[in-house]
Short mmCIF file of C-alpha atoms in Angstrom, two decimals:
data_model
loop_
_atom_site.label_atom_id
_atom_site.label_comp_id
_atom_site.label_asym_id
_atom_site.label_seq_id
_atom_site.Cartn_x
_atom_site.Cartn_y
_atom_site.Cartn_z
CA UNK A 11 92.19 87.84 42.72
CA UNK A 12 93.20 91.15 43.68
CA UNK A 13 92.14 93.15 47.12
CA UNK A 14 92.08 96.70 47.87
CA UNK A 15 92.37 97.06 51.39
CA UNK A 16 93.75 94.92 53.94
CA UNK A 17 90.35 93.96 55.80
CA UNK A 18 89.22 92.74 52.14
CA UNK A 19 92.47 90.54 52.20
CA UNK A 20 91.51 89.11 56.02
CA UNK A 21 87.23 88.63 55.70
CA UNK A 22 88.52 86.04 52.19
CA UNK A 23 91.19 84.44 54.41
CA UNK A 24 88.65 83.66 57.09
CA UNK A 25 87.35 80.78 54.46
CA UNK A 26 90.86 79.07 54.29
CA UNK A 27 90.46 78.30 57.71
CA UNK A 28 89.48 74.48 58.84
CA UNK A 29 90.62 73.45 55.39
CA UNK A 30 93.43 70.77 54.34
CA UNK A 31 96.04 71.36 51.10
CA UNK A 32 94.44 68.59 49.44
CA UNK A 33 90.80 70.43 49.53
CA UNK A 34 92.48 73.90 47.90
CA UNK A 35 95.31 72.10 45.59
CA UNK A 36 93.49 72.87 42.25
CA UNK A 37 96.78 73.30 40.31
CA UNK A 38 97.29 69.43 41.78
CA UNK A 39 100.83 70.24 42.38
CA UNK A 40 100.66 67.42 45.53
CA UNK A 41 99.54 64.75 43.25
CA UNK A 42 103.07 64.16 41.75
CA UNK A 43 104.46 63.78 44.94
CA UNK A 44 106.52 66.90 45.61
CA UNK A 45 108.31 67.14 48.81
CA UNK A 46 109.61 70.60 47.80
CA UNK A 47 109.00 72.93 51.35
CA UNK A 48 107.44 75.45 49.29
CA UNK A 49 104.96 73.84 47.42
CA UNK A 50 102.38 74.53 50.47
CA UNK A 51 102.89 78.07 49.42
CA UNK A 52 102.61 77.39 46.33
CA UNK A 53 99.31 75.42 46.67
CA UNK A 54 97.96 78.32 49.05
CA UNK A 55 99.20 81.16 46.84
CA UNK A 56 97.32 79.19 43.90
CA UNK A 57 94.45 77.40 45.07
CA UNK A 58 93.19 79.98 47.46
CA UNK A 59 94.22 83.04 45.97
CA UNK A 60 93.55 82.48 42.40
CA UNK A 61 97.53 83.81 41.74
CA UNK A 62 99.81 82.54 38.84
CA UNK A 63 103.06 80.96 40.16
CA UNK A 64 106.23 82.96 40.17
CA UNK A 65 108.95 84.69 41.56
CA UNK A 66 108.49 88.00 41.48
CA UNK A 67 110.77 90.34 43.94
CA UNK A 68 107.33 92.54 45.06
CA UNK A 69 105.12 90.90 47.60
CA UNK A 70 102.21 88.84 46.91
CA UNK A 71 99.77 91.21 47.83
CA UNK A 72 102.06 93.97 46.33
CA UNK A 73 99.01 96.98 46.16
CA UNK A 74 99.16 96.22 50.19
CA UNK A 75 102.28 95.34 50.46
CA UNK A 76 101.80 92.09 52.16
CA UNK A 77 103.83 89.09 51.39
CA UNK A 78 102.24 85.34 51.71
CA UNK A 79 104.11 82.85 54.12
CA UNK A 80 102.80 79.27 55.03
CA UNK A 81 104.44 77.44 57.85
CA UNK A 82 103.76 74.75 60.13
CA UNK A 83 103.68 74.22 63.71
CA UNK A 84 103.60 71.27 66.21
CA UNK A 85 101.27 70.51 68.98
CA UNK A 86 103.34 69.87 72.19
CA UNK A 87 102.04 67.18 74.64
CA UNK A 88 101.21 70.05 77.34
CA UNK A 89 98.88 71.30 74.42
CA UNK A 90 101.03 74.44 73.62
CA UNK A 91 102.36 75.00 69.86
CA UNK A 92 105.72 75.27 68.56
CA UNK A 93 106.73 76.76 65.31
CA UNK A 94 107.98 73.56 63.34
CA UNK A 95 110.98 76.04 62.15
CA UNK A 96 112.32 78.72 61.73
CA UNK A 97 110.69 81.25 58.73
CA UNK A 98 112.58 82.07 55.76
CA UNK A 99 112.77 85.02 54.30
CA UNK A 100 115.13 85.59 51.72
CA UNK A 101 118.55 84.82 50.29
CA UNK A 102 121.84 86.74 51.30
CA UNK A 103 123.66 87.90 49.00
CA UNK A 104 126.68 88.31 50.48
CA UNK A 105 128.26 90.79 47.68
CA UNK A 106 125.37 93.03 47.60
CA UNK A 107 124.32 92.96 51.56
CA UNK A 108 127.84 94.92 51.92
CA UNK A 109 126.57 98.20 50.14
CA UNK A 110 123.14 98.20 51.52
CA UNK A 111 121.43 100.28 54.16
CA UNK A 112 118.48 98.57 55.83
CA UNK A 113 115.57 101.50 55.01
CA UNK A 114 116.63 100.29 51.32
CA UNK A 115 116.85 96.86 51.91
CA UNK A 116 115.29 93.77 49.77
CA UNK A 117 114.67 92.13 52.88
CA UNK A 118 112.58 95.68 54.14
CA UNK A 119 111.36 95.97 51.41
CA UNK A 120 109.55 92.47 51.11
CA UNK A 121 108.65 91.44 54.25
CA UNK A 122 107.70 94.13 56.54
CA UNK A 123 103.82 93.05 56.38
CA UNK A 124 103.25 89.26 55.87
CA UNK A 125 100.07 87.52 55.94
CA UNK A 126 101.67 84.28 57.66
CA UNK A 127 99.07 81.46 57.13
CA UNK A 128 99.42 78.02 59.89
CA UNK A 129 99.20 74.85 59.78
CA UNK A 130 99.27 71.95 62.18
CA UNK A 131 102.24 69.69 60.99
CA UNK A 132 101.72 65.74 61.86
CA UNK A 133 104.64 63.66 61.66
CA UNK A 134 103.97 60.96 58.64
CA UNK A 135 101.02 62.18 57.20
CA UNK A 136 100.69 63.57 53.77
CA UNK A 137 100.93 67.15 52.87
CA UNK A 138 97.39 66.78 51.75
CA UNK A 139 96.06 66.16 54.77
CA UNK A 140 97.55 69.03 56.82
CA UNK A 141 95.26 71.39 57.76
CA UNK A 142 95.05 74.88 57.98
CA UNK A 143 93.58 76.40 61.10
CA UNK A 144 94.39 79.67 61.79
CA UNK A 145 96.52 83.11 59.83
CA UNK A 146 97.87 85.96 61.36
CA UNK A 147 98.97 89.81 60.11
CA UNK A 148 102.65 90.29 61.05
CA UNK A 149 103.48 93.27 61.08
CA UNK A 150 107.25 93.95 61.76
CA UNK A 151 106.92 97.63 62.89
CA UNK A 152 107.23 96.93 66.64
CA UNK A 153 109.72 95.25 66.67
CA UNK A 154 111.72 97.40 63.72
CA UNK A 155 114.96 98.66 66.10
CA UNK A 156 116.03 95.22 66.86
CA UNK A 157 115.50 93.44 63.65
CA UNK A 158 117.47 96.63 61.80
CA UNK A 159 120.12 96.06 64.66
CA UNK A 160 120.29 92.21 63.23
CA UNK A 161 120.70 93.41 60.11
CA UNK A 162 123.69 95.64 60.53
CA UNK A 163 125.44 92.83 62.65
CA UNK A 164 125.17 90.33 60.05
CA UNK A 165 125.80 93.23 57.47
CA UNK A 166 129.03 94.19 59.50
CA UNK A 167 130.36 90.10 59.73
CA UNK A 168 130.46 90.22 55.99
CA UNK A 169 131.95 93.91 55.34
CA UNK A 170 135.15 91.97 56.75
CA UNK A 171 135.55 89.23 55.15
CA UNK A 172 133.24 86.73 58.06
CA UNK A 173 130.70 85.39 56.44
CA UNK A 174 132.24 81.71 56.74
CA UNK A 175 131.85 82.66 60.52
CA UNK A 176 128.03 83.97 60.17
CA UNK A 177 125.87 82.34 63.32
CA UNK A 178 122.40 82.78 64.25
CA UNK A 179 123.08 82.94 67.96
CA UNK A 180 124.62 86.37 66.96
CA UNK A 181 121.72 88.07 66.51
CA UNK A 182 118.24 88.43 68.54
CA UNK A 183 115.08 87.74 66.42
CA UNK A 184 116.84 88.24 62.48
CA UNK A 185 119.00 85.50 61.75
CA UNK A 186 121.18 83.84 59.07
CA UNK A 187 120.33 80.58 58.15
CA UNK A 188 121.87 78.32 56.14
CA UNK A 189 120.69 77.44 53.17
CA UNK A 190 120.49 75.27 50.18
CA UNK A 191 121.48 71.23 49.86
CA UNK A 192 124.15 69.14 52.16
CA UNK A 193 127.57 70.84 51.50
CA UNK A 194 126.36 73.87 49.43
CA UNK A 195 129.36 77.05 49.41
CA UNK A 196 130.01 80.24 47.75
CA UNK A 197 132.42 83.04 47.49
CA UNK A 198 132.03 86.00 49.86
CA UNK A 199 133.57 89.47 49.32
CA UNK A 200 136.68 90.66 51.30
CA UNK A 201 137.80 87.06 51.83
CA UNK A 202 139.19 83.96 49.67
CA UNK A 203 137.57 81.97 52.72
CA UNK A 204 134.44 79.90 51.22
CA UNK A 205 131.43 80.48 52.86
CA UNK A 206 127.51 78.53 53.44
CA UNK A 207 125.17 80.27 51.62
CA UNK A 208 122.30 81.62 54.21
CA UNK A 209 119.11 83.46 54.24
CA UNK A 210 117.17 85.74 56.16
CA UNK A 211 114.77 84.33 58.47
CA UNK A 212 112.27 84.83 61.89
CA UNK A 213 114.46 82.31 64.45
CA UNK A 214 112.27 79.47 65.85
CA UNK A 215 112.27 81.36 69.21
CA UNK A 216 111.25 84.75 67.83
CA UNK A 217 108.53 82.78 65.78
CA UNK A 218 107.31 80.97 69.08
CA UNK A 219 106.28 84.48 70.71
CA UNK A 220 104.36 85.38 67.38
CA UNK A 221 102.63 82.26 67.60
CA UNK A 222 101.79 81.91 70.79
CA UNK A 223 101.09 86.16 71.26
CA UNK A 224 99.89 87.51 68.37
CA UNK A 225 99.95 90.59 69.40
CA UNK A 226 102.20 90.79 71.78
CA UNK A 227 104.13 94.37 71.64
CA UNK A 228 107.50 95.21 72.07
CA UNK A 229 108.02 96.86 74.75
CA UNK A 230 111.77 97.91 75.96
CA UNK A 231 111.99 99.56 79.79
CA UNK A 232 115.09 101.30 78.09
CA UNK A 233 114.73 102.30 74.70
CA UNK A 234 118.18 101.95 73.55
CA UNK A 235 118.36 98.17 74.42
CA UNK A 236 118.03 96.19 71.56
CA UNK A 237 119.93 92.92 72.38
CA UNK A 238 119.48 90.48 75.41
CA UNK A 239 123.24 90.89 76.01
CA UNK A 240 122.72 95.27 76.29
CA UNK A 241 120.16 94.16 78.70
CA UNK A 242 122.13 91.71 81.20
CA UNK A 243 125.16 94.07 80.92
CA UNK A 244 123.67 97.27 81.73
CA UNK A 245 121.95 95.12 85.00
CA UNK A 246 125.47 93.94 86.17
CA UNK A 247 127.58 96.70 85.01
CA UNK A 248 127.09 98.41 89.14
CA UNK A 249 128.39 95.04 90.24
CA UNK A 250 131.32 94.42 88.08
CA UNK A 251 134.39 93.10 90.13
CA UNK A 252 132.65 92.77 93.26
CA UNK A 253 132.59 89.92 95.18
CA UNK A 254 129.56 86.86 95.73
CA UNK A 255 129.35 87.95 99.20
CA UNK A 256 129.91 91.82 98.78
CA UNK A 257 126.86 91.66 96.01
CA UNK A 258 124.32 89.46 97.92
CA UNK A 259 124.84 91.83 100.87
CA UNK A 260 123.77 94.63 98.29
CA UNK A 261 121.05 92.81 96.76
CA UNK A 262 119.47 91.16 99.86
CA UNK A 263 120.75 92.78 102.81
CA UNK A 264 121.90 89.23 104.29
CA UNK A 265 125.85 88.44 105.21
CA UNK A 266 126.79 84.83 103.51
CA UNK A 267 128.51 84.71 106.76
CA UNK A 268 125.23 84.33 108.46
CA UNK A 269 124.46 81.12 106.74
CA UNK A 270 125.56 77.72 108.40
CA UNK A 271 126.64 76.10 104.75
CA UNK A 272 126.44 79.30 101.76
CA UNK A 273 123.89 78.22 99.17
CA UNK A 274 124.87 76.35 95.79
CA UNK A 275 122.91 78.25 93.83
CA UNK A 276 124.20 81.54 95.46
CA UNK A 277 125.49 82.94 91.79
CA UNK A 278 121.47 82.20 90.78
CA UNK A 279 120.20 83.84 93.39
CA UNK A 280 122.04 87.14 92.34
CA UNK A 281 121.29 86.86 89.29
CA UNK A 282 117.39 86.33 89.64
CA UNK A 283 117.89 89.46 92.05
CA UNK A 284 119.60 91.29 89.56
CA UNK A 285 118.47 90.67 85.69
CA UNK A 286 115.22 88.43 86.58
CA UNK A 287 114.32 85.04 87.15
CA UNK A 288 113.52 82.37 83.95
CA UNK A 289 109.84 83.04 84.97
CA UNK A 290 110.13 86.87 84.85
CA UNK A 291 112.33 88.02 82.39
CA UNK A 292 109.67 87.61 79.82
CA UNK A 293 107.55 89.88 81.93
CA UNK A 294 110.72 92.33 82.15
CA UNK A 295 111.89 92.94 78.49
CA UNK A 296 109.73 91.43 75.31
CA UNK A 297 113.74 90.29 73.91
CA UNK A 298 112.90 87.43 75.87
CA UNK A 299 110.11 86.34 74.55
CA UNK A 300 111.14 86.08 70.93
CA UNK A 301 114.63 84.69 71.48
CA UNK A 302 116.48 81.89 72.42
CA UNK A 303 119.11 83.25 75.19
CA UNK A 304 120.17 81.02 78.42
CA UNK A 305 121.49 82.54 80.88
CA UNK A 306 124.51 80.64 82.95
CA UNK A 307 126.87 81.42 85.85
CA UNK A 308 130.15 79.76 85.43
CA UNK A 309 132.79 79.58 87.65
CA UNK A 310 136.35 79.95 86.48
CA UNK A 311 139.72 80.10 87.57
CA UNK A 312 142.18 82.87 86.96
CA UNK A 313 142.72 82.35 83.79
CA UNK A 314 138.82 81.59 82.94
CA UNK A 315 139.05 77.75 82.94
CA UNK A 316 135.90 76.96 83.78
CA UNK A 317 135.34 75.06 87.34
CA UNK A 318 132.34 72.93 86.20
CA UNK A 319 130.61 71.90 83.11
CA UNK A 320 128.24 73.76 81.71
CA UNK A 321 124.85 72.37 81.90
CA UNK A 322 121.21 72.85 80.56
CA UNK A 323 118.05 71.31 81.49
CA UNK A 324 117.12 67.40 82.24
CA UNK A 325 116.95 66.07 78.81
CA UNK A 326 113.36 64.24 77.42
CA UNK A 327 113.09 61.16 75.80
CA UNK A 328 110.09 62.20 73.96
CA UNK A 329 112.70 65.34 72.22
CA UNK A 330 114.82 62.27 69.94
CA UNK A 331 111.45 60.98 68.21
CA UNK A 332 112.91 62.90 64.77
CA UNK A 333 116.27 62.52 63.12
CA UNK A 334 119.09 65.28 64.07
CA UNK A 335 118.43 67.49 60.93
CA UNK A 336 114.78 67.91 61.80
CA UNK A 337 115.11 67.61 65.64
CA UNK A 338 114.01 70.93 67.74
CA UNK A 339 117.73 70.32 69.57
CA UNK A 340 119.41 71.05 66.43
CA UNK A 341 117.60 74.45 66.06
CA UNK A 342 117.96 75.17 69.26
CA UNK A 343 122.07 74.84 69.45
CA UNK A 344 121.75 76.92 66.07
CA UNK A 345 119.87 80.04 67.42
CA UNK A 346 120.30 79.75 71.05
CA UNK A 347 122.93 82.31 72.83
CA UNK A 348 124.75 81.36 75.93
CA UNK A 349 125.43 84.37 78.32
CA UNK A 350 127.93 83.02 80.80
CA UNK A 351 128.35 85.60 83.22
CA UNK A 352 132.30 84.95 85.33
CA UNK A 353 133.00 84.22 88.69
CA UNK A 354 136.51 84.17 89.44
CA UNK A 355 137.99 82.60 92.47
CA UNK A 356 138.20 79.17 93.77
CA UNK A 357 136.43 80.18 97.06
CA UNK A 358 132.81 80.17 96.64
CA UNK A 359 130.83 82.78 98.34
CA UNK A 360 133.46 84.99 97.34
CA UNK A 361 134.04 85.09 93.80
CA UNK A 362 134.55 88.20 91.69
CA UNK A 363 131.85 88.90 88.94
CA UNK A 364 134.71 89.56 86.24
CA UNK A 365 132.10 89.72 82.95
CA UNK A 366 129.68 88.23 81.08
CA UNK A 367 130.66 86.29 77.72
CA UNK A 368 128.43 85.71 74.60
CA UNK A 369 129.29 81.93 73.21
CA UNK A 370 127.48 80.39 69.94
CA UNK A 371 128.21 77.67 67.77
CA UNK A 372 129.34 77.07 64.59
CA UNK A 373 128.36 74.75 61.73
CA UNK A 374 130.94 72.56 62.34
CA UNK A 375 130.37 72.39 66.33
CA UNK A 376 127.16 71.66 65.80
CA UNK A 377 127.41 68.99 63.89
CA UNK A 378 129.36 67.08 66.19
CA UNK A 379 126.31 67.88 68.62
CA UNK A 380 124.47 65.98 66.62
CA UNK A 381 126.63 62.37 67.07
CA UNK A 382 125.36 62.54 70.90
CA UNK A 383 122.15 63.58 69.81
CA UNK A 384 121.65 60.72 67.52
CA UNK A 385 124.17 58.29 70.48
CA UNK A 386 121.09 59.37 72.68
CA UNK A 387 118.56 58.06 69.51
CA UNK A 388 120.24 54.69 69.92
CA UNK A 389 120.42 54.30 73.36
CA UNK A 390 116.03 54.91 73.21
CA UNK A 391 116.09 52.52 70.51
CA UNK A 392 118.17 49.81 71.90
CA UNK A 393 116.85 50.47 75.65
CA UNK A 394 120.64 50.00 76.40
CA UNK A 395 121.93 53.32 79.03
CA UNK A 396 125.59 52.61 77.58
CA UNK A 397 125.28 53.82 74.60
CA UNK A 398 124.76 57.03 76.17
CA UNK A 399 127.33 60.06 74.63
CA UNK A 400 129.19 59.98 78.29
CA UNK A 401 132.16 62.12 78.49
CA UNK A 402 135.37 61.29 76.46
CA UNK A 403 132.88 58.53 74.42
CA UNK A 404 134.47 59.60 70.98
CA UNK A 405 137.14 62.06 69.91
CA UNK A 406 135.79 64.64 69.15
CA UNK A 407 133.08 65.11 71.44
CA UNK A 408 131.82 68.60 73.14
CA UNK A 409 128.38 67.78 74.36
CA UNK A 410 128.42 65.23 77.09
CA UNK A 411 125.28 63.32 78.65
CA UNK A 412 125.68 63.30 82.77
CA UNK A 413 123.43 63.23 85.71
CA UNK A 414 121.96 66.52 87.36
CA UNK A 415 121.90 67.58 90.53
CA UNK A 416 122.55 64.61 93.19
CA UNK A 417 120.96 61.70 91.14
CA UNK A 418 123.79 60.35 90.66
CA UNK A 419 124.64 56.82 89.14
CA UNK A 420 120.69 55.80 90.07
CA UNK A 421 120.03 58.17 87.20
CA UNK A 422 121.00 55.94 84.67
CA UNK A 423 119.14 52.68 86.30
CA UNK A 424 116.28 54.72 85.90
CA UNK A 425 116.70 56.20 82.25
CA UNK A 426 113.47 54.95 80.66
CA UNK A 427 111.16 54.91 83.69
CA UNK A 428 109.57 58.49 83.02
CA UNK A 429 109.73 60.59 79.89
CA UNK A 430 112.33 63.03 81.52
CA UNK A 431 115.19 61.50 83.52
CA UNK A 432 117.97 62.67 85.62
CA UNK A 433 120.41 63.79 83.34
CA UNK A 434 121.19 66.87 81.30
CA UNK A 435 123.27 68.10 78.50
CA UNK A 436 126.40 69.20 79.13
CA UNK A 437 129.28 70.87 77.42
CA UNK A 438 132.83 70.18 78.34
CA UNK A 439 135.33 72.32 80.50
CA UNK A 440 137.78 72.33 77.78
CA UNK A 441 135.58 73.47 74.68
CA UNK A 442 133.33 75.97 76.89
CA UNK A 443 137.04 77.19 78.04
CA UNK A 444 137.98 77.90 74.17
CA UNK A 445 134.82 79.44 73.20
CA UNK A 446 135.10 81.87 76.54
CA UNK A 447 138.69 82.35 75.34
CA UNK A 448 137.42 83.32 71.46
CA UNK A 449 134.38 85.66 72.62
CA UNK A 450 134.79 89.10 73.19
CA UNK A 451 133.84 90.83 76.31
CA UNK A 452 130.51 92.22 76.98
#
């Protein structure tokens, strides 16, 4: 079936809407029981479309240039939807990425337009009976500077020899996924260092603002700003080596002298004043809204050991109902970008903003994420709290389970009395003190 203009192409897709991959499956490629990821595409791209199966490099609509993705999402209990994961787009090839230019790249050159279909994924139901219930025009124009920007970091990684080191928290809404089965390597250029074999794709975060904003634009209040880091740097770069006290009186106005005990979250505050609270920066910059960034402030010594742990949000039961590999923690660690802006000084209220450091993970580190993940599975499944991944449970261990704020011990009596309890994930002095060591200044 061929179309000759795009509003041809959406009016037909308007029929696939309501219906399940068993109802359109006329090649009956379900009936054998494939598992294969793509064969939803392929049932789609057959069944609905009327197209022979292959693997052409044009796009599917190729007269348009439009290519076909189907890809699943997953209701949340507060009704919103989440992109099951992340969308793959094609293979990197690491000895050809090295010699190209983006305007003349495969990756361009394929998926600029895609007509991304959804469905509502279930847990243990059968492909048949997902169904399909709404599609969507992507158009990657708007947000063209900071994908092209991805492209030349990950471009740049492998140039010298860094593949092996490749991480999707380095880059905003492009990243480089790996790929292929359980242990899967290859040969990279500039390097006898074996590396994972990865592939272009729209991170889980950037593919949560698509769904949930369809046409949400991207709009920059400075043009040139194409990374969440460019963003938080050029807001503290006027503040840089001033002190807690000195910046708040900037800021606010108000002496911490004034106060009768100075606030806890003082380093917070500033920085809601400064770059934008978790509720507003989405309001402030469209980065935020298509990528997974957290913002911390850390305090360190002289030498940047870190003070405290570094923590995230109370954990939720409900988040450990799927095994590590499929589990929305694991693609989180993978894309997510921890900017740690420094305070140095053991006197709070009067700590030096020294700089803000960029930490992600690596394969390898998150992997061992995933024995507390999977301690935390047990614990839910045994109802027994000590099988929690406390600190210094096994050898290797970076991410630690611990109580937030002043719960204290009373958080763990109270672990399976409400869906969310008292305690957070947290990562330990000593490997958030290496990977502040190994990251490059802002």
């Amino acid at each position: 079936m061929k179309f000759n203009t795009e509003q041809q192409l959406l009016e037909y897709t308007e029929y696939i809407k309501g219906k399940t991959f068993g109802q359109i499956d006329r090649e009956g490629l379900l009936k054998i029981g494939n598992k294969d990821k793509g064969v939803l595409g392929k049932v789609v791209e057959t069944g609905f479309y009327g197209y022979k199966l292959n693997s052409d490099a044009k796009a599917d609509f190729d007269n348009l240039g439009i290519e076909l993705k189907v890809t699943g999402y997953v209701v949340n209990k507060d009704g919103s939807k989440t992109p099951k994961e992340r969308l793959s787009l094609s293979m990197i090839n690491y000895n050809a990425i090295i010699n190209e230019e983006f305007e003349f790249s495969k990756l361009l050159f394929k998926n600029r337009k895609m007509l991304i279909i959804w469905y509502e994924y279930i847990k243990d139901i059968n492909y048949s009976d997902f169904q399909i219930t709404e599609f969507q025009l992507y158009d990657m124009t708007p947000d063209i500077e900071v994908i092209k920007n991805d492209f030349y970091m990950i471009r740049n990684k492998v140039q010298v020899g860094q593949a092996h080191l490749l991480s999707e928290g380095d880059t905003t809404f492009l990243g480089a996924a790996t790929k292929g089965s359980k242990g899967s390597v290859c040969t990279q250029p500039n390097s006898p260092i074996i590396a994972k074999p990865r592939a272009f794709c729209l991170k889980n975060s950037y593919m949560r603002g698509v769904l949930r904003n369809p046409n949400l634009k991207y709009i920059s209040p400075v043009k040139e700003i194409k990374t969440v880091e460019e963003y938080i740097l050029n807001k503290l770069q006027p503040f840089i080596n001033l002190s807690q006290a000195d910046i708040w009186k900037r800021i606010s106005g108000k002496n911490v002298e004034d106060y009768k005990v100075i606030p806890y979250q003082l380093n917070k505050l500033i920085s809601n004043k400064i770059i934008g609270s978790d509720e507003t920066l989405k309001d402030n910059n469209d980065l935020f809204n298509k990528t997974e960034c957290v913002i911390k402030n850390l305090p360190v010594k002289s030498d940047l050991y870190p003070i405290e742990r570094l923590t995230y949000r109370n954990i939720r039961l409900s988040e450990f109902e799927l095994p590590w590999e499929e589990s929305q923690w694991k693609v989180f660690f993978e894309e997510m970008t921890f900017l740690i802006i420094l305070y140095e000084g053991d006197k709070h209220g009067y700590r030096k903003l020294k700089t803000v450091k960029k930490v992600t993970f690596t394969p390898e580190e998150i992997a061992i994420f995933g024995q507390s993940y999977n301690m935390i599975r047990e614990t839910i499944a045994t109802k027994d709290v000590t099988k929690l991944p406390y600190p210094k449970s096994f050898s290797e261990q970076l991410l630690e389970v611990a109580p937030k704020g002043k719960a204290g011990a009373r958080a763990y009596q109270t672990f399976f009395d409400q869906d969310m309890p008292k305690v957070c994930f947290m990562l330990n002095k000593d490997f958030i003190y290496k990977k502040i060591k190994d990251s490059s200044f802002l």
